Coordinates of C-alpha atoms in Angstrom, one line a residue:
M1051 CA 0.0 0.1 0.2
R1052 CA 1.2 3.6 -0.6
R1053 CA 3.0 4.3 2.0
L1054 CA 2.8 8.4 3.1
P1055 CA 4.9 10.2 5.1
V1056 CA 4.2 11.8 8.9
V1057 CA 6.0 14.1 11.0
A1058 CA 9.2 12.8 11.1
G1059 CA 11.9 13.0 14.1
A1060 CA 9.6 11.9 16.8
L1061 CA 11.2 8.8 19.0
L1062 CA 10.1 6.5 21.2
L1063 CA 9.7 7.3 24.7
L1064 CA 10.5 3.9 25.9
A1065 CA 9.3 4.4 29.6
A1066 CA 5.4 5.1 28.0
C1067 CA 5.6 1.3 27.3
S1068 CA 6.3 0.5 31.2
S1069 CA 3.6 3.1 31.8
T1070 CA 1.0 1.7 29.4
S1071 CA -1.8 -0.1 31.1
G1072 CA -2.9 -3.5 29.5
H1073 CA -6.2 -5.0 29.6
G1074 CA -6.0 -8.2 29.5
S1075 CA -8.8 -10.2 28.5
V1076 CA -11.1 -12.2 31.1
V1077 CA -11.5 -15.7 30.4
P1078 CA -15.5 -16.2 31.6
G1079 CA -15.8 -18.9 33.9
S1080 CA -18.7 -22.1 33.3
S1081 CA -20.7 -23.3 36.0
S1082 CA -23.0 -26.4 35.6
A1083 CA -26.8 -25.9 36.7
R1084 CA -28.2 -28.3 38.9
S1085 CA -31.5 -30.0 38.1
T1086 CA -34.4 -30.6 40.2
P1087 CA -34.5 -34.3 41.3
R1088 CA -37.9 -35.3 39.7
S1089 CA -40.3 -36.5 42.4
T1090 CA -40.7 -40.1 44.1
R1091 CA -44.6 -39.3 44.7
P1092 CA -47.3 -41.4 43.3
V1093 CA -48.9 -40.4 40.6
P1094 CA -53.0 -39.9 42.0
T1095 CA -55.7 -41.9 40.3
S1096 CA -59.1 -40.4 39.3
S1097 CA -60.4 -41.4 42.8
S1098 CA -58.0 -39.8 45.2
K1099 CA -58.0 -36.3 46.0
T1100 CA -54.6 -34.8 44.9
R1101 CA -53.2 -31.0 46.2
P1102 CA -51.5 -29.3 43.4
T1103 CA -47.8 -29.5 43.3
T1104 CA -44.8 -27.6 41.8
S1105 CA -43.7 -29.0 39.1
P1106 CA -39.3 -29.5 39.1
A1107 CA -37.3 -26.2 38.3
R1108 CA -37.0 -26.6 34.1
T1109 CA -33.3 -25.6 33.3
S1110 CA -32.3 -24.7 30.0
S1111 CA -28.7 -25.0 28.3
P1112 CA -27.3 -21.9 26.8
P1113 CA -27.3 -21.4 23.3
A1114 CA -24.7 -23.1 21.5
P1115 CA -21.6 -21.1 20.4
A1116 CA -21.8 -19.6 16.8
T1117 CA -19.4 -21.9 14.8
A1118 CA -17.7 -20.8 11.5
E1119 CA -19.3 -23.9 9.5
G1120 CA -22.9 -23.2 10.9
V1121 CA -22.7 -19.4 9.7
L1122 CA -21.3 -20.2 6.3
A1123 CA -24.2 -22.7 5.9
G1124 CA -26.7 -19.5 6.3
M1125 CA -25.1 -17.4 4.1
S1126 CA -25.6 -17.0 0.7
L1127 CA -23.2 -16.4 -2.0
R1128 CA -23.2 -12.7 -2.4
E1129 CA -22.8 -12.8 1.3
R1130 CA -19.9 -15.2 1.4
V1131 CA -18.1 -13.7 -1.6
G1132 CA -18.8 -10.4 1.0
Q1133 CA -16.2 -11.9 3.7
L1134 CA -13.2 -12.1 1.1
L1135 CA -13.1 -8.2 1.0
M1136 CA -10.8 -5.9 3.1
V1137 CA -11.7 -2.3 2.1
D1138 CA -10.7 1.0 3.2
C1139 CA -12.3 3.5 5.7
P1140 CA -10.0 6.5 6.2
T1141 CA -8.4 6.9 10.3
T1142 CA -10.8 9.8 11.0
S1143 CA -14.1 8.9 9.6
V1144 CA -16.7 6.7 8.5
P1145 CA -17.5 7.9 4.6
D1146 CA -20.4 6.7 2.8
A1147 CA -18.5 4.4 0.5
T1148 CA -17.4 2.5 3.4
V1149 CA -20.9 2.4 4.6
V1150 CA -22.7 1.3 1.6
A1151 CA -19.6 -1.7 1.0
I1152 CA -20.4 -2.8 4.5
R1153 CA -24.1 -2.7 4.2
Q1154 CA -24.8 -3.5 0.5
S1155 CA -21.7 -6.0 -0.9
H1156 CA -21.2 -7.6 2.3
V1157 CA -17.7 -6.6 3.2
G1158 CA -16.0 -8.6 6.0
S1159 CA -13.4 -6.5 6.8
V1160 CA -11.8 -2.9 6.5
I1161 CA -8.6 -1.0 7.3
L1162 CA -8.3 2.0 8.6
D1163 CA -6.1 4.0 6.4
G1164 CA -4.2 7.5 6.3
T1165 CA -2.7 8.9 9.4
S1166 CA -4.4 10.3 12.2
T1167 CA -3.3 12.2 14.8
A1168 CA -6.3 12.6 16.9
G1169 CA -5.7 10.3 19.3
M1170 CA -7.6 7.1 20.8
G1171 CA -11.0 8.8 21.4
S1172 CA -11.1 9.5 18.0
T1173 CA -10.3 6.0 17.0
Q1174 CA -12.4 4.3 18.9
D1175 CA -15.4 6.8 18.0
V1176 CA -14.7 5.3 14.3
T1177 CA -14.5 1.6 14.8
G1178 CA -17.4 1.7 17.2
R1179 CA -19.5 3.4 14.0
L1180 CA -17.7 0.5 11.9
R1181 CA -19.2 -2.3 14.2
A1182 CA -22.4 -0.8 14.5
L1183 CA -22.5 -1.5 10.5
A1184 CA -21.7 -5.2 10.5
P1185 CA -24.4 -8.0 10.3
R1186 CA -26.0 -9.5 13.1
G1187 CA -23.5 -12.4 14.1
V1188 CA -20.7 -11.7 12.3
G1189 CA -18.2 -9.2 13.2
L1190 CA -15.4 -7.1 11.6
F1191 CA -12.1 -7.5 10.9
I1192 CA -10.9 -3.8 11.8
A1193 CA -7.4 -3.5 10.4
T1194 CA -4.4 -0.7 10.7
D1195 CA -1.0 -0.3 9.7
Q1196 CA 0.8 0.7 12.9
E1197 CA 4.6 -0.5 11.8
G1198 CA 6.4 2.6 13.6
G1199 CA 8.8 4.8 12.1
L1200 CA 6.9 6.5 8.5
V1201 CA 4.1 4.2 9.0
Q1202 CA 2.0 4.7 12.1
R1203 CA -1.5 5.0 11.1
L1204 CA -2.7 6.1 14.6
Q1205 CA -1.1 8.5 16.4
G1206 CA -2.1 11.4 19.4
P1207 CA -3.0 10.9 22.9
G1208 CA -3.5 7.2 23.7
F1209 CA -1.1 6.1 21.2
T1210 CA 2.8 5.7 21.6
R1211 CA 5.3 7.3 19.0
I1212 CA 6.9 4.0 17.9
V1213 CA 10.4 4.2 16.3
S1214 CA 11.0 2.7 12.9
A1215 CA 11.9 -0.5 12.2
V1216 CA 15.6 0.2 11.5
E1217 CA 15.5 1.3 15.0
Q1218 CA 13.6 -1.2 16.2
G1219 CA 16.5 -3.2 15.0
G1220 CA 18.5 -2.5 17.5
I1221 CA 16.3 -3.3 20.8
A1222 CA 17.3 -6.6 22.1
P1223 CA 14.0 -8.8 21.0
A1224 CA 13.4 -9.2 24.7
T1225 CA 12.8 -5.8 25.2
L1226 CA 11.3 -5.0 21.7
Q1227 CA 8.6 -7.6 22.6
E1228 CA 7.4 -6.0 25.6
F1229 CA 7.0 -2.8 23.1
A1230 CA 5.2 -4.6 21.3
L1231 CA 3.1 -6.1 23.8
S1232 CA 2.1 -2.4 25.1
W1233 CA 1.7 -1.2 21.4
A1234 CA -0.5 -3.5 20.3
Q1235 CA -2.5 -3.3 23.8
Q1236 CA -3.1 0.6 22.6
L1237 CA -4.9 -1.1 19.3
R1238 CA -7.3 -3.0 21.0
Q1239 CA -8.4 0.0 23.2
A1240 CA -8.9 1.6 20.4
G1241 CA -11.5 -1.3 19.0
V1242 CA -8.6 -2.6 15.8
N1243 CA -8.2 -6.3 16.0
V1244 CA -5.7 -6.6 13.1
N1245 CA -2.1 -5.2 12.7
L1246 CA -1.2 -5.2 9.2
A1247 CA 2.8 -5.6 10.5
P1248 CA 5.3 -6.5 11.0
V1249 CA 7.4 -6.5 8.1
L1250 CA 9.4 -9.2 7.3
D1251 CA 11.3 -8.3 4.0
T1252 CA 15.3 -7.9 4.2
V1253 CA 16.9 -5.7 2.4
P1254 CA 20.8 -6.4 1.5
A1255 CA 23.6 -4.1 3.4
G1256 CA 24.9 -2.3 0.1
F1257 CA 21.6 -3.1 -1.9
G1258 CA 21.5 0.3 -2.9
S1259 CA 17.8 2.4 -3.3
N1260 CA 14.9 0.2 -2.4
P1261 CA 12.0 2.1 -2.9
P1262 CA 9.5 0.1 -0.6
I1263 CA 11.1 -0.8 2.5
G1264 CA 15.2 0.3 2.7
D1265 CA 14.1 3.9 1.7
L1266 CA 11.4 4.0 4.5
D1267 CA 13.5 2.3 7.0
R1268 CA 10.8 0.0 7.3
Q1269 CA 13.4 -3.4 7.7
Y1270 CA 14.6 -4.6 10.6
G1271 CA 18.0 -5.6 9.9
S1272 CA 19.9 -6.2 6.7
T1273 CA 20.1 -10.3 7.3
P1274 CA 17.3 -13.0 7.2
A1275 CA 18.1 -13.7 10.8
A1276 CA 18.2 -9.8 12.0
V1277 CA 14.9 -9.6 10.8
T1278 CA 14.0 -13.3 12.1
A1279 CA 14.7 -12.3 15.3
H1280 CA 13.1 -8.6 15.7
G1281 CA 10.4 -9.3 13.6
M1282 CA 9.1 -12.5 15.5
A1283 CA 9.4 -10.5 18.8
V1284 CA 7.2 -7.8 17.4
V1285 CA 4.8 -11.2 16.4
R1286 CA 4.8 -12.1 19.9
G1287 CA 4.1 -9.3 21.8
M1288 CA 0.8 -8.7 19.5
T1289 CA -0.4 -12.1 19.7
A1290 CA 0.0 -11.8 23.7
A1291 CA -2.0 -9.3 23.5
G1292 CA -5.1 -10.5 21.3
I1293 CA -4.1 -8.8 18.0
D1294 CA -4.0 -10.6 14.8
V1295 CA -0.8 -9.7 13.0
T1296 CA 0.0 -10.1 9.4
V1297 CA 3.5 -10.7 8.0
K1298 CA 4.3 -9.0 4.6
H1299 CA 5.2 -8.7 2.1
F1300 CA 5.1 -12.6 0.7
P1301 CA 7.5 -13.7 -0.7
G1302 CA 9.5 -10.1 0.0
L1303 CA 10.0 -7.0 -1.5
G1304 CA 13.7 -6.2 0.2
R1305 CA 15.4 -6.7 -3.4
T1306 CA 13.2 -4.4 -5.6
R1307 CA 14.0 -1.5 -7.6
G1308 CA 10.6 -0.3 -7.5
N1309 CA 7.3 0.1 -5.2
T1310 CA 4.2 -1.5 -6.4
D1311 CA 2.5 1.2 -5.3
L1312 CA 3.8 3.7 -7.0
S1313 CA 5.6 1.9 -10.3
S1314 CA 4.4 -1.1 -12.7
G1315 CA 6.7 -3.6 -14.1
V1316 CA 8.1 -3.8 -10.5
T1317 CA 10.7 -7.3 -10.4
D1318 CA 12.3 -9.4 -8.2
Y1319 CA 15.5 -11.0 -10.3
V1320 CA 16.4 -13.4 -7.3
T1321 CA 14.0 -14.9 -5.2
T1322 CA 14.4 -18.9 -5.3
R1323 CA 11.9 -21.4 -3.6
D1324 CA 14.7 -22.3 -1.2
D1325 CA 15.5 -18.8 -0.9
P1326 CA 17.4 -17.8 2.6
Y1327 CA 15.5 -14.2 2.0
L1328 CA 12.2 -16.5 3.1
A1329 CA 13.6 -17.5 6.7
P1330 CA 11.8 -14.7 8.3
F1331 CA 8.5 -16.0 6.4
R1332 CA 9.5 -19.4 7.4
A1333 CA 9.3 -18.7 11.4
A1334 CA 6.2 -16.6 11.4
I1335 CA 4.2 -19.8 9.7
A1336 CA 5.8 -22.0 12.1
A1337 CA 4.5 -20.1 14.9
H1338 CA 1.1 -20.3 13.2
V1339 CA 0.5 -16.4 12.6
P1340 CA -3.1 -15.7 11.2
F1341 CA -2.1 -13.8 8.3
V1342 CA 0.3 -13.4 5.8
M1343 CA 0.3 -10.9 2.7
M1344 CA 1.2 -11.0 -1.1
S1345 CA 3.2 -9.0 -2.3
T1346 CA 2.3 -8.0 -6.0
A1347 CA 5.8 -7.8 -7.0
I1348 CA 6.8 -10.2 -10.3
Y1349 CA 9.2 -12.6 -9.2
A1350 CA 11.4 -14.2 -12.5
R1351 CA 12.9 -17.0 -10.9
L1352 CA 9.4 -17.8 -9.6
D1353 CA 6.7 -17.5 -12.2
P1354 CA 7.5 -14.8 -14.9
G1355 CA 5.6 -12.3 -15.4
T1356 CA 3.4 -12.6 -13.3
P1357 CA 2.4 -10.6 -10.0
A1358 CA 2.9 -13.3 -6.9
A1359 CA -0.8 -12.4 -5.6
F1360 CA -1.8 -13.7 -8.7
S1361 CA 0.1 -16.6 -9.0
P1362 CA -0.9 -20.1 -8.3
T1363 CA 2.6 -21.2 -8.2
I1364 CA 3.6 -18.4 -5.6
V1365 CA 0.2 -18.6 -3.7
T1366 CA -0.6 -22.2 -3.6
G1367 CA 2.3 -24.0 -4.7
L1368 CA 5.0 -22.2 -2.4
L1369 CA 3.3 -20.5 0.7
R1370 CA 0.6 -23.2 0.9
H1371 CA 1.8 -26.4 0.2
Q1372 CA 5.7 -25.7 0.3
L1373 CA 5.9 -23.6 3.4
G1374 CA 2.9 -25.4 4.9
F1375 CA 0.9 -21.9 5.7
G1376 CA -2.6 -22.9 6.7
G1377 CA -3.5 -19.0 7.7
L1378 CA -5.8 -16.2 5.5
V1379 CA -3.6 -15.3 2.5
I1380 CA -4.5 -11.6 2.3
S1381 CA -3.2 -9.2 -0.9
D1382 CA -1.8 -5.8 -0.8
D1383 CA -3.4 -3.3 -2.3
L1384 CA -5.7 -4.5 -5.3
G1385 CA -7.4 -1.0 -5.5
N1386 CA -5.2 1.7 -6.1
A1387 CA -1.7 0.1 -7.2
A1388 CA 0.1 1.0 -10.0
Q1389 CA 1.2 -2.5 -10.6
V1390 CA -2.2 -4.0 -11.0
R1391 CA -3.7 -1.4 -13.2
G1392 CA -3.7 -3.5 -16.8
L1393 CA -6.3 -5.3 -15.1
S1394 CA -9.6 -4.4 -14.6
V1395 CA -10.7 -3.7 -10.9
G1396 CA -12.8 -6.9 -10.8
R1397 CA -10.6 -9.4 -12.8
R1398 CA -7.8 -8.5 -9.8
A1399 CA -10.0 -9.9 -7.7
V1400 CA -11.1 -12.9 -9.2
Q1401 CA -7.4 -14.1 -10.0
F1402 CA -6.4 -13.1 -6.4
V1403 CA -8.6 -15.6 -5.2
A1404 CA -8.0 -18.2 -8.2
A1405 CA -4.2 -18.3 -6.9
G1406 CA -5.0 -19.3 -3.5
G1407 CA -5.8 -15.8 -1.8
D1408 CA -8.6 -15.3 1.1
V1409 CA -8.6 -11.5 1.8
V1410 CA -8.9 -9.2 -1.2
L1411 CA -7.6 -5.9 0.0
T1412 CA -8.9 -2.7 -2.0
V1413 CA -7.7 1.0 -0.5
D1414 CA -10.9 1.9 -2.6
A1415 CA -14.2 1.3 -1.1
T1416 CA -16.1 2.1 -3.9
Q1417 CA -14.8 -0.6 -5.7
A1418 CA -16.6 -3.3 -3.5
A1419 CA -19.4 -3.7 -5.5
T1420 CA -17.5 -4.6 -8.5
M1421 CA -15.1 -6.5 -6.8
T1422 CA -18.2 -8.4 -5.1
G1423 CA -19.9 -8.9 -8.5
A1424 CA -17.1 -10.2 -10.5
L1425 CA -16.3 -12.8 -7.8
V1426 CA -20.2 -13.9 -7.4
A1427 CA -19.8 -13.9 -11.4
R1428 CA -17.0 -16.4 -11.6
A1429 CA -18.5 -18.0 -8.7
Q1430 CA -21.7 -18.8 -10.6
S1431 CA -20.1 -20.0 -13.4
D1432 CA -17.0 -22.1 -12.8
P1433 CA -17.8 -24.6 -9.9
T1434 CA -14.3 -24.9 -9.2
F1435 CA -13.9 -21.3 -8.5
R1436 CA -17.1 -21.6 -6.2
Q1437 CA -15.7 -24.3 -3.9
Q1438 CA -12.5 -21.9 -3.9
V1439 CA -14.7 -19.0 -2.8
D1440 CA -16.9 -21.6 0.1
A1441 CA -13.4 -22.3 1.3
A1442 CA -12.3 -19.1 1.7
A1443 CA -15.3 -17.6 3.0
L1444 CA -14.9 -20.4 5.6
L1445 CA -11.2 -20.2 6.6
V1446 CA -12.2 -16.3 7.7
L1447 CA -15.1 -17.4 9.5
Q1448 CA -12.8 -19.6 11.0
A1449 CA -10.3 -16.9 12.2
K1450 CA -13.3 -14.7 13.2
Q1451 CA -14.7 -17.6 15.4
A1452 CA -11.2 -17.9 17.1
R1453 CA -11.2 -14.2 17.7
G1454 CA -14.8 -14.1 19.4
L1455 CA -15.9 -12.4 16.4
L1456 CA -19.1 -15.1 15.2
G1457 CA -22.5 -15.1 17.0

């Protein structure tokens, strides 16, 4: 996604993390209902006098919790398709386009995009309005980019100012994990449940200009080992606070000369199926991260000519089969990114799902109707694609069930 610069120079106050109060989740206890013993009194006959008796108190079992399978079974095709989209919502308001996308296109996820310095209260107002728009029984994934440095969408009172990933790479992993826990607690308090971070791309030392990652100080280090150590510290801290992380941008943007948001034809000429630069992603997959974001760059040695997000070879073959990822595959921006402008809006969504993707991300909420319409049309005409849609929708709902967003 396009990365907009924010006011530079502000640094993380390390002491802020120790003063931030966390909000731990309370696991409700369960109690067994006690039923009244059935009476052993003889049943009266018609010739005997009877006195009114009190019937045993009836106990009712609590309703069974909603399951992803049960919710999916009750959904129309259009509702299922809607779960496969994440659309834009500004960090400071809820525009009509986002409202229409959720209510009419049944969109199941939103991304708070653009940088806000309005603080915690303003963000809570926005996320509260979004939750109120969700259909009954199926909550929204509400995401944002809270990396640090030039990419920290939520700022202002209540949010720690986070240093760049380059600076985070100089913090001991154990300490960084504690900081990430605090940052994630702030996200939860704000009503956000998904962070589109951390970045696990590695920019080699001496590589030169790398517009999407290195030029913006978004890398934790210049070796896969350094990126793994610090990226996984962020993963552990965020996860401990109940935030679903999204590692990105698979299979890596650290060795490209262009930014896919701003340029077309961006190509990586070095990454292979057994590349050592995949190590951070391998570690994240082994830790069962819930989301992996696909790059839209082209990888000449993996699938020449095809952006990774549209490549079954990369999404299904490499990520799913070879590396064993079982969570949600989300795209990088398919709405305004220059890399994908050669395809129609509907075609972008269809090709991503056909490649094995689950959540189509667009930073233009007005595209929701076009994207969902194209997905529905393809599913109605192609039984194999319909199976892919159903499988992806189920995976989304299972992830929501795990986060308590169903029922």
